[in-house]
Amino acid sequence: MGVRVGIPRALLYYHYYPGWEAFFRALGAEVVLSDETTKAILDRGVRDAVDEACLPVKLYLGHLANLRDKEVDYIFVPRIVSVERKRYLCPKFLGLPEIARFCVPGLPELLDIEINVYERYHKSKQSLEKLASLFGYSKQAGKLALQEAKVAQKAYEARLRQGYTPQDVFCGREKKENGRIKVAVLGHAYNLNDPYTSMGLLEKLREMGAEVITTEMMLPEEIKRGNDFLEKEIFWTFGKELLGAAFHLLDEGSIQGIVLVVSFGCGPDSLICELVERIYRREKTVPLLMLTLDEHTGQAGVITRLEAFMDMLRWREAI
């Protein structure tokens, strides 16, 4: 039996899992996912985390503990500093391996390679290729595995731009017919797509008759155009994408409403969402709903606010 590599079903799982899975499978590893989020997994993460941690980090720690119980040989916890030139991710991604080791006892060995393309991609590529030797493969095999990962990741991102959500792709669901009301739902993919912590809000909006648009469904050039009005671009990758998507959609005038989803205690989002909210409220053309999630958020309250928001959008369309 091959080496068992665990991947937590949290944080950047929703961005990069297809590429990660293809990479490890090409190296003969068995990829083991943590279970889908439950109250027990979240509660375990909350118990292990420091009080100041945001909801996504608490959830990530719960998934690490879940993988520990599955007796995997390794857990993939990369230190992701930057995924594009001259941009950073949130600081929590920089210290994720240390957070994991400090907060969750008894973990197996972590594959904590550094991915940092702030200046150049070469060193990160070498780090990924070196993982091949850990599984008994040559450097050339590592290069081939990396190529397979790129192909899988590109195909995944193409599906997202066709209007599928990550959960649609992972579960093999067909894309549902577009609703009558276009609603942009903007936030980090790990906040929007975890069925438990998001209360399934994307599916609920679809059931209420909305055509849901997320950042991942938009083209890079559209997001870039949305950021063009800034004198200086945002240096957080995900913040830049959220801001660009929000301003492009406002300028295009193609949406009837926007829902901003943020986790309580998120530093970058406290700035980004404030900018978006100010501009939308100043323009007064597109209604905006802000949802803040934490471990205490109740489903009934979220559904009530979504229903009221959709009723208001239908009323606006009718007059």
Short mmCIF file of C-alpha atoms in Angstrom, two decimals:
data_model
loop_
_atom_site.label_atom_id
_atom_site.label_comp_id
_atom_site.label_asym_id
_atom_site.label_seq_id
_atom_site.Cartn_x
_atom_site.Cartn_y
_atom_site.Cartn_z
CA MET A 1 0.00 0.00 0.00
CA GLY A 2 1.29 3.48 -0.88
CA VAL A 3 2.04 6.38 1.40
CA ARG A 4 -1.11 7.97 2.87
CA VAL A 5 -1.16 11.77 2.59
CA GLY A 6 -3.87 13.66 4.42
CA ILE A 7 -5.36 16.90 3.11
CA PRO A 8 -7.64 18.96 5.39
CA ARG A 9 -10.99 19.84 3.87
CA ALA A 10 -10.57 23.51 4.83
CA LEU A 11 -8.87 26.80 3.88
CA LEU A 12 -7.15 26.49 0.47
CA TYR A 13 -8.70 23.09 -0.20
CA TYR A 14 -11.42 24.93 -2.11
CA HIS A 15 -8.84 26.73 -4.24
CA TYR A 16 -6.24 24.07 -5.01
CA TYR A 17 -7.43 20.56 -4.10
CA PRO A 18 -7.65 19.18 -7.68
CA GLY A 19 -4.04 20.20 -8.33
CA TRP A 20 -2.82 18.84 -4.99
CA GLU A 21 -4.65 15.55 -5.48
CA ALA A 22 -3.25 15.06 -8.99
CA PHE A 23 0.28 15.82 -7.75
CA PHE A 24 0.28 13.29 -4.92
CA ARG A 25 -1.51 10.59 -6.91
CA ALA A 26 1.09 10.96 -9.67
CA LEU A 27 3.70 10.16 -7.00
CA GLY A 28 1.89 6.99 -6.00
CA ALA A 29 0.41 8.37 -2.78
CA GLU A 30 -3.05 7.64 -1.45
CA VAL A 31 -4.81 10.95 -0.81
CA VAL A 32 -6.96 10.92 2.33
CA LEU A 33 -9.39 13.78 2.93
CA SER A 34 -10.68 14.77 6.32
CA ASP A 35 -14.41 14.24 6.81
CA GLU A 36 -16.86 16.93 5.78
CA THR A 37 -17.30 19.56 8.46
CA THR A 38 -19.53 18.64 11.38
CA LYS A 39 -20.26 20.31 14.71
CA ALA A 40 -17.81 17.92 16.37
CA ILE A 41 -14.99 18.88 13.97
CA LEU A 42 -15.63 22.60 14.46
CA ASP A 43 -15.91 22.23 18.25
CA ARG A 44 -12.60 20.37 18.33
CA GLY A 45 -10.92 23.14 16.34
CA VAL A 46 -12.39 25.84 18.59
CA ARG A 47 -11.10 23.97 21.64
CA ASP A 48 -7.57 23.62 20.22
CA ALA A 49 -7.22 27.14 18.78
CA VAL A 50 -6.09 30.31 20.49
CA ASP A 51 -8.93 32.73 21.20
CA GLU A 52 -7.77 35.28 18.61
CA ALA A 53 -7.92 32.83 15.68
CA CYS A 54 -10.53 33.43 12.99
CA LEU A 55 -13.21 30.86 12.16
CA PRO A 56 -11.39 29.38 9.12
CA VAL A 57 -8.25 28.66 11.20
CA LYS A 58 -10.30 27.11 14.00
CA LEU A 59 -12.03 24.92 11.44
CA TYR A 60 -8.69 23.97 9.86
CA LEU A 61 -7.38 22.77 13.23
CA GLY A 62 -10.47 20.62 13.67
CA HIS A 63 -9.84 19.00 10.30
CA LEU A 64 -6.19 18.36 11.22
CA ALA A 65 -7.33 16.50 14.34
CA ASN A 66 -9.77 14.52 12.20
CA LEU A 67 -6.93 13.47 9.88
CA ARG A 68 -4.74 12.53 12.84
CA ASP A 69 -7.42 10.04 13.84
CA LYS A 70 -7.32 8.53 10.33
CA GLU A 71 -3.69 7.45 10.89
CA VAL A 72 -2.20 9.00 7.76
CA ASP A 73 1.57 8.99 7.20
CA TYR A 74 1.79 12.70 6.38
CA ILE A 75 -0.47 15.74 6.38
CA PHE A 76 0.01 18.36 3.68
CA VAL A 77 0.25 21.73 5.45
CA PRO A 78 2.17 24.03 3.08
CA ARG A 79 3.49 27.40 4.17
CA ILE A 80 1.90 29.53 1.45
CA VAL A 81 3.44 32.98 1.47
CA SER A 82 2.47 34.17 -2.01
CA VAL A 83 0.70 32.71 -5.05
CA GLU A 84 1.38 35.59 -7.45
CA ARG A 85 4.09 38.15 -8.07
CA LYS A 86 4.27 41.10 -5.65
CA ARG A 87 1.27 39.89 -3.61
CA TYR A 88 0.91 38.14 -0.27
CA LEU A 89 -1.72 35.96 1.32
CA CYS A 90 -3.14 36.55 4.79
CA PRO A 91 -0.50 36.10 7.55
CA LYS A 92 -2.29 33.00 8.86
CA PHE A 93 -1.11 31.06 5.80
CA LEU A 94 2.51 32.02 6.48
CA GLY A 95 2.44 30.50 9.95
CA LEU A 96 0.08 27.59 9.36
CA PRO A 97 2.62 24.77 10.02
CA GLU A 98 3.63 26.35 13.35
CA ILE A 99 -0.01 26.95 14.32
CA ALA A 100 -0.78 23.31 13.51
CA ARG A 101 2.10 21.91 15.55
CA PHE A 102 1.45 24.19 18.52
CA CYS A 103 -2.32 23.73 18.71
CA VAL A 104 -2.94 20.11 17.67
CA PRO A 105 -0.95 17.49 19.61
CA GLY A 106 0.06 14.13 18.18
CA LEU A 107 0.07 15.06 14.49
CA PRO A 108 2.05 12.91 12.03
CA GLU A 109 4.87 14.49 10.03
CA LEU A 110 3.75 17.61 8.18
CA LEU A 111 4.65 18.26 4.55
CA ASP A 112 5.30 21.94 5.21
CA ILE A 113 7.03 23.05 2.01
CA GLU A 114 7.10 26.78 1.35
CA ILE A 115 5.27 28.18 -1.67
CA ASN A 116 6.37 31.74 -2.30
CA VAL A 117 6.23 33.28 -5.76
CA TYR A 118 6.47 36.90 -4.57
CA GLU A 119 9.76 37.29 -6.46
CA ARG A 120 9.93 34.15 -8.59
CA TYR A 121 8.40 30.69 -8.93
CA HIS A 122 11.63 28.71 -9.30
CA LYS A 123 12.29 27.90 -5.62
CA SER A 124 8.70 26.87 -4.96
CA LYS A 125 8.80 24.61 -7.99
CA GLN A 126 12.00 23.00 -6.71
CA SER A 127 10.43 22.41 -3.29
CA LEU A 128 7.47 20.63 -4.86
CA GLU A 129 9.73 18.52 -7.07
CA LYS A 130 11.84 17.49 -4.05
CA LEU A 131 8.76 15.92 -2.48
CA ALA A 132 9.13 13.16 -5.07
CA SER A 133 12.22 11.83 -3.27
CA LEU A 134 10.18 11.46 -0.08
CA PHE A 135 7.96 8.98 -1.91
CA GLY A 136 10.88 7.17 -3.56
CA TYR A 137 10.64 8.87 -6.96
CA SER A 138 13.18 10.77 -9.03
CA LYS A 139 13.29 14.52 -9.55
CA GLN A 140 12.06 13.94 -13.10
CA ALA A 141 9.01 12.13 -11.72
CA GLY A 142 8.43 15.17 -9.52
CA LYS A 143 8.47 17.41 -12.58
CA LEU A 144 5.94 15.18 -14.35
CA ALA A 145 3.72 15.13 -11.25
CA LEU A 146 3.82 18.91 -11.15
CA GLN A 147 2.75 19.07 -14.79
CA GLU A 148 -0.20 16.76 -14.07
CA ALA A 149 -1.14 18.99 -11.16
CA LYS A 150 -1.13 22.08 -13.38
CA VAL A 151 -3.39 20.38 -15.94
CA ALA A 152 -5.87 19.28 -13.25
CA GLN A 153 -5.87 22.72 -11.61
CA LYS A 154 -6.41 24.49 -14.93
CA ALA A 155 -9.36 22.22 -15.77
CA TYR A 156 -10.87 22.87 -12.33
CA GLU A 157 -10.58 26.64 -12.66
CA ALA A 158 -12.15 26.46 -16.12
CA ARG A 159 -15.17 24.68 -14.62
CA LEU A 160 -15.53 27.36 -11.97
CA ARG A 161 -15.57 30.06 -14.64
CA GLN A 162 -18.44 28.22 -16.32
CA GLY A 163 -20.58 28.93 -13.27
CA TYR A 164 -19.92 25.85 -11.14
CA THR A 165 -19.08 26.11 -7.46
CA PRO A 166 -16.29 24.02 -5.91
CA GLN A 167 -18.92 21.81 -4.27
CA ASP A 168 -20.60 21.30 -7.66
CA VAL A 169 -17.29 20.08 -9.08
CA PHE A 170 -16.28 17.91 -6.11
CA CYS A 171 -19.71 16.25 -5.86
CA GLY A 172 -20.14 15.85 -9.64
CA ARG A 173 -23.31 17.95 -9.69
CA GLU A 174 -24.65 19.43 -12.88
CA LYS A 175 -24.91 23.20 -13.03
CA LYS A 176 -28.40 24.35 -12.15
CA GLU A 177 -30.43 26.60 -14.40
CA ASN A 178 -29.78 30.27 -13.83
CA GLY A 179 -32.24 32.08 -11.60
CA ARG A 180 -34.00 35.30 -12.53
CA ILE A 181 -32.11 37.53 -10.10
CA LYS A 182 -28.33 37.90 -10.33
CA VAL A 183 -26.69 38.05 -6.92
CA ALA A 184 -22.95 38.37 -6.37
CA VAL A 185 -21.81 36.42 -3.30
CA LEU A 186 -18.30 37.58 -2.50
CA GLY A 187 -15.97 36.27 0.16
CA HIS A 188 -13.15 33.79 0.59
CA ALA A 189 -13.86 30.44 -1.04
CA TYR A 190 -13.37 28.66 2.28
CA ASN A 191 -16.09 30.83 3.84
CA LEU A 192 -18.56 30.38 0.99
CA ASN A 193 -18.17 26.70 0.18
CA ASP A 194 -17.93 24.79 3.44
CA PRO A 195 -21.52 23.45 3.70
CA TYR A 196 -21.55 23.54 7.51
CA THR A 197 -20.03 26.90 8.43
CA SER A 198 -21.64 28.74 5.48
CA MET A 199 -25.03 27.13 6.25
CA GLY A 200 -25.09 26.15 2.56
CA LEU A 201 -25.87 29.75 1.62
CA LEU A 202 -24.95 29.39 -2.07
CA GLU A 203 -27.40 26.51 -2.52
CA LYS A 204 -30.06 28.30 -0.50
CA LEU A 205 -29.79 31.40 -2.69
CA ARG A 206 -30.12 29.22 -5.78
CA GLU A 207 -33.22 27.58 -4.30
CA MET A 208 -34.64 31.06 -3.72
CA GLY A 209 -34.28 31.84 -7.44
CA ALA A 210 -30.91 33.59 -7.55
CA GLU A 211 -28.20 33.21 -10.14
CA VAL A 212 -25.13 33.19 -7.92
CA ILE A 213 -21.88 34.83 -9.05
CA THR A 214 -18.68 34.36 -7.05
CA THR A 215 -15.15 35.69 -7.53
CA GLU A 216 -13.97 32.30 -8.84
CA MET A 217 -16.51 32.50 -11.68
CA MET A 218 -15.02 35.73 -13.04
CA LEU A 219 -12.18 36.22 -15.51
CA PRO A 220 -8.84 37.59 -14.25
CA GLU A 221 -9.07 40.53 -16.65
CA GLU A 222 -12.49 41.48 -15.22
CA ILE A 223 -11.04 41.53 -11.71
CA LYS A 224 -8.08 43.56 -12.93
CA ARG A 225 -10.40 46.15 -14.51
CA GLY A 226 -12.26 46.42 -11.22
CA ASN A 227 -9.01 47.33 -9.45
CA ASP A 228 -7.93 49.92 -12.00
CA PHE A 229 -9.55 52.82 -10.12
CA LEU A 230 -7.24 52.32 -7.11
CA GLU A 231 -4.16 54.52 -6.89
CA LYS A 232 -2.34 51.59 -5.30
CA GLU A 233 -3.46 47.97 -5.65
CA ILE A 234 -4.29 45.85 -2.63
CA PHE A 235 -1.33 43.63 -1.77
CA TRP A 236 -3.38 40.68 -0.45
CA THR A 237 -4.23 38.34 -3.33
CA PHE A 238 -7.69 37.32 -2.14
CA GLY A 239 -8.54 40.83 -0.99
CA LYS A 240 -7.55 42.21 -4.38
CA GLU A 241 -9.77 39.65 -6.11
CA LEU A 242 -12.76 40.40 -3.90
CA LEU A 243 -12.39 44.15 -4.35
CA GLY A 244 -11.87 43.89 -8.11
CA ALA A 245 -14.87 41.61 -8.53
CA ALA A 246 -17.13 43.89 -6.49
CA PHE A 247 -16.18 47.05 -8.38
CA HIS A 248 -16.30 45.41 -11.81
CA LEU A 249 -19.80 44.07 -11.17
CA LEU A 250 -20.95 47.47 -9.90
CA ASP A 251 -19.51 49.24 -12.93
CA GLU A 252 -20.97 46.66 -15.32
CA GLY A 253 -24.42 46.99 -13.76
CA SER A 254 -25.25 43.32 -14.29
CA ILE A 255 -26.23 42.32 -10.74
CA GLN A 256 -29.35 43.04 -8.72
CA GLY A 257 -27.76 42.51 -5.30
CA ILE A 258 -24.51 41.66 -3.52
CA VAL A 259 -23.86 39.55 -0.42
CA LEU A 260 -20.53 40.01 1.38
CA VAL A 261 -19.51 37.06 3.55
CA VAL A 262 -16.75 37.61 6.11
CA SER A 263 -15.52 35.64 9.10
CA PHE A 264 -15.43 37.48 12.41
CA GLY A 265 -11.91 38.60 13.33
CA CYS A 266 -10.52 38.58 9.78
CA GLY A 267 -8.06 41.49 9.60
CA PRO A 268 -7.75 41.94 5.81
CA ASP A 269 -11.52 41.59 5.28
CA SER A 270 -12.24 44.28 7.86
CA LEU A 271 -10.58 46.71 5.45
CA ILE A 272 -11.63 45.22 2.10
CA CYS A 273 -15.31 44.80 2.96
CA GLU A 274 -15.43 48.30 4.45
CA LEU A 275 -14.20 49.70 1.12
CA VAL A 276 -16.77 47.69 -0.84
CA GLU A 277 -19.59 48.65 1.50
CA ARG A 278 -18.77 52.36 1.34
CA ILE A 279 -18.69 52.44 -2.47
CA TYR A 280 -21.92 50.43 -2.88
CA ARG A 281 -23.78 52.53 -0.32
CA ARG A 282 -22.52 55.72 -1.95
CA GLU A 283 -23.72 54.62 -5.41
CA LYS A 284 -27.12 53.50 -4.03
CA THR A 285 -27.85 51.35 -7.09
CA VAL A 286 -27.23 47.80 -5.81
CA PRO A 287 -28.51 46.59 -2.41
CA LEU A 288 -25.83 45.05 -0.19
CA LEU A 289 -26.10 42.45 2.56
CA MET A 290 -23.19 41.79 4.93
CA LEU A 291 -23.02 38.39 6.65
CA THR A 292 -20.45 37.85 9.41
CA LEU A 293 -19.76 34.22 10.31
CA ASP A 294 -18.27 32.71 13.44
CA GLU A 295 -18.71 29.50 15.44
CA HIS A 296 -21.83 30.93 17.11
CA THR A 297 -23.68 31.88 13.90
CA GLY A 298 -27.11 30.24 13.76
CA GLN A 299 -28.67 28.88 10.59
CA ALA A 300 -32.10 30.35 11.30
CA GLY A 301 -30.74 33.90 11.43
CA VAL A 302 -28.78 33.49 8.19
CA ILE A 303 -31.74 32.02 6.30
CA THR A 304 -34.09 34.74 7.57
CA ARG A 305 -31.74 37.48 6.37
CA LEU A 306 -31.28 35.80 2.97
CA GLU A 307 -35.03 35.38 2.51
CA ALA A 308 -35.68 39.03 3.41
CA PHE A 309 -32.91 40.15 1.06
CA MET A 310 -34.28 38.11 -1.86
CA ASP A 311 -37.83 39.35 -1.19
CA MET A 312 -36.54 42.92 -1.33
CA LEU A 313 -34.71 42.26 -4.63
CA ARG A 314 -37.87 40.76 -6.17
CA TRP A 315 -39.87 43.78 -5.02
CA ARG A 316 -37.33 46.14 -6.63
CA GLU A 317 -37.52 44.20 -9.90
CA ALA A 318 -41.31 44.33 -9.89
CA ILE A 319 -41.62 48.11 -9.65
#
